[in-house]
Amino acid sequence: VGSKSTRRVLVSLCVMGYVWHTRSQCDSQFNLNGDYLIGGLFDIHASSSVSHDRPEAIRCSSQEFSLSSYRRFQLMRFSVEQINNSSRLLPNVSLGYKIFDHCSISKNFPGIFDLISANGLIRPWSEDHLHLSAASNVVGVVGPFTSTDTLTVAPLFMMDLIPLVSYGAASSDFSEKAKYSSFLRTVHSNRDSVKVIVAILQHFRWEWVAFLNSNDAYGNDGLALFRKIIRDTDICLAFAMYLQPNSNYSEMFQHVEAQRIKTIVVFAPKLLAEALVESATRLGVTGKVWLAVDTWSLSEKLPKIKGIQKIGTVLGVSQPVLTIPGFTEFLLATQSKDPCPDAEELPFCNQICNCSTLSTRDIISMDPSYSFSVYSAVYAIAHALHNVLRCEERTCQGNISVSPHKVLVELKKSNFTLLNQRIQFDENGDPNFGSYSIVFWNKSGDIEEIGFYEFQSSVSFVIDETKIRWHGNWKVVPTSQCSHKCPVGFAKKQDGIHKCCFTCEECPNGTYINITEDAYTCVECKETEWSSEASTACTLRKVEYVSFEDSAAVLIIAATLLLLGLSLTMCAVFALNYNTPVVRSAGGHMCFLILGCLSLSSLSIIFFFGKPSVFSCVLSFVPFSLLFSMCLACFVVRSFQIVCIFKMAAKFPQLHGWWMKYHGQWLVVAGTFVTQCVVTSISFWIATPKPSNETTWSPDKVILGCEISIKAATGPTVLLVCLSTLCFIFSYMGKDLPKNYNEAKAITFCLLLLILTWIVFVTICLLYRGKFVQSLNALAVLSSLYSFLLWYFLPKCYIIIFQPHKNTPQYFQGLIQNYTKTISQ
């Protein structure tokens, strides 16, 4: 194309076209003189040639004729004539037009050059706008129809900011104002069309879908938008394929059948869609739901072809069909005129129709799609020009310089009413008005409106299902799913790459499924909630703890009060008989310390009941840990003294003397208490006991208790175990003491009861974690206290009260002398 010969050919074509145009003297349908001109691009003929061997202008009149495009072409002519006859819009201003048959994507540039030129020249727009008024002899252009055509020619109009108002280009690319600054449209973009299609799919729960689109700007944009919009829905794109004139439809439908797809979206221009549907009827495709976009949903041909009912149910979206008042009368008047003589030679290239044989009935019966889009596009430009000229009721100001960019400014601010529609554009040049009709092809071959989708309304989507007669059983909505719906309480587990293909798994107890939020995940209940298997919601757990009113708590507290009473009574008995041998052999003044510690240890029992708190959890452990360790220390000392007196005094007199001189028993008790205080403080500083919620034992309950971690319990417990072990060792060493002198035996028996009590408690806790764990813990503490109170102190009280003869110095001396003789022998 860069050669000199090529450039000469291009220049010759433009010059030739201009000469032809100036020679035209008759009133052509493509041209109308006026004060201001509107350009028009209509694909009255369609060329399938894509040869690029050489630059040449194609002769559109020799290509296939499109009656529906011709109808839109006539609608533009009518719109201009109606405006010229109006006394309110552009008064005393005549509006003309210059229309070209835009039949080819790549070979229609002479007509485009004519629209963007002034006096046969294309002048660049200088930075200071000096040549702006001479940039073009038109104030705006209506068209082209297809997105592919628009992509080709739009950049030429954008350079000089010539308004290009398309009535059919729906690609979402044109919403990018950085690229298409002077582009507007009166048809909704593909984004809106796809939204309506997806709304229909979701309404009928069709999730397993095929998408067939044309391999051009329009179809590819539709496919990309469809993929994007269904990303967060339950819809899956099971199959997608480009439609071309030479497509292998048989192989395509085999793929659709193999994947059990029942719903097919066809996003393609009218000619390709017609070829596809005709092939489906010929190949015997049955039982499908076809979703048609607005390019072919109102096809006048397809609903009436033979066998169309067998392919299934056809639903579609279309722009509402509005009756244009006066259009039929205009067609009747136009068709009655004689065509221009020698019409094929006089007009500019691609301004020849070859349509003199058409009847008005043929034109009116054509697909009315995009009629209002053309009508509103012409009126939008006229209203913008009206505002630029500052027209009033009867006149316009004639001294105002009109340029395309001024018209563009007013176009973007459009706000007028046309056939009860408020014509406005958003910031992207897309229409802020209109709606989509949802249509159904009935068995009579008619297209019936069954719903609508409003873009500027609160009630935006309505379908009257009673008007639809489905294929097969006309009352039952067809299904289109890869997998059957899961039962209630079951989660989907994706099987393969498509989320619509899945297996069903039951949600276990403690979880639930909410299919409105996420149908693929069983959600765990909160700790305060529970659920059974296959649940769709969680239920609040019942909170349980042992209150003070509980019967177990009442009995244990009563037993605790009894222990306190017994302790006080024994203290009184021991005080009154303090100087007797039984009291002194039991420990003397140390007995009062032991009984006091046992009594104060019982305070821990109270804090096992009621709603747990940090305070109660600490106090349920600390008093018993500290004071019971002193008790054990006292018994360790007492056991050691018994063994020392009877076994070690004779063999180790010095050791016995040292023990008595420095009061070793009190050093051991005090050291034990201080050690336990330090160990407990450090342990609780590391991990403070706190309330806990037991949620695993009972699925429908939350059991409140206290959690004492291993870190917090290890130190104090180890010390208690060590004391118990020492006590047991020393007391066991005195098992062969005199029969009636049984302190060592009593201590051994108490320790066995103590060890048995805690073994039983730990075993139960491993098997049971209900609310009565707290009661069992309190019972274990109480049993530990009673073991020493009943089996060590009570027998002493019995001897003091009921066997006073055994509570004499002579009796005890006799026992010791007999035991000493036995040892010496």
mmCIF file of C-alpha atoms in Angstrom, residues 449 554 582 585 657 677 747:
data_model
loop_
_atom_site.group_PDB
_atom_site.id
_atom_site.type_symbol
_atom_site.label_atom_id
_atom_site.label_comp_id
_atom_site.label_asym_id
_atom_site.label_seq_id
_atom_site.Cartn_x
_atom_site.Cartn_y
_atom_site.Cartn_z
ATOM 1 C CA GLU A 449 -43.781 -10.800 24.692
ATOM 2 C CA VAL A 554 -26.691 -28.624 98.535
ATOM 3 C CA VAL A 582 -3.814 -39.585 123.572
ATOM 4 C CA SER A 585 0.629 -38.848 121.056
ATOM 5 C CA GLY A 657 18.537 -34.615 120.126
ATOM 6 C CA CYS A 677 3.119 -20.537 98.114
ATOM 7 C CA ILE A 747 -2.011 -42.259 108.913
#
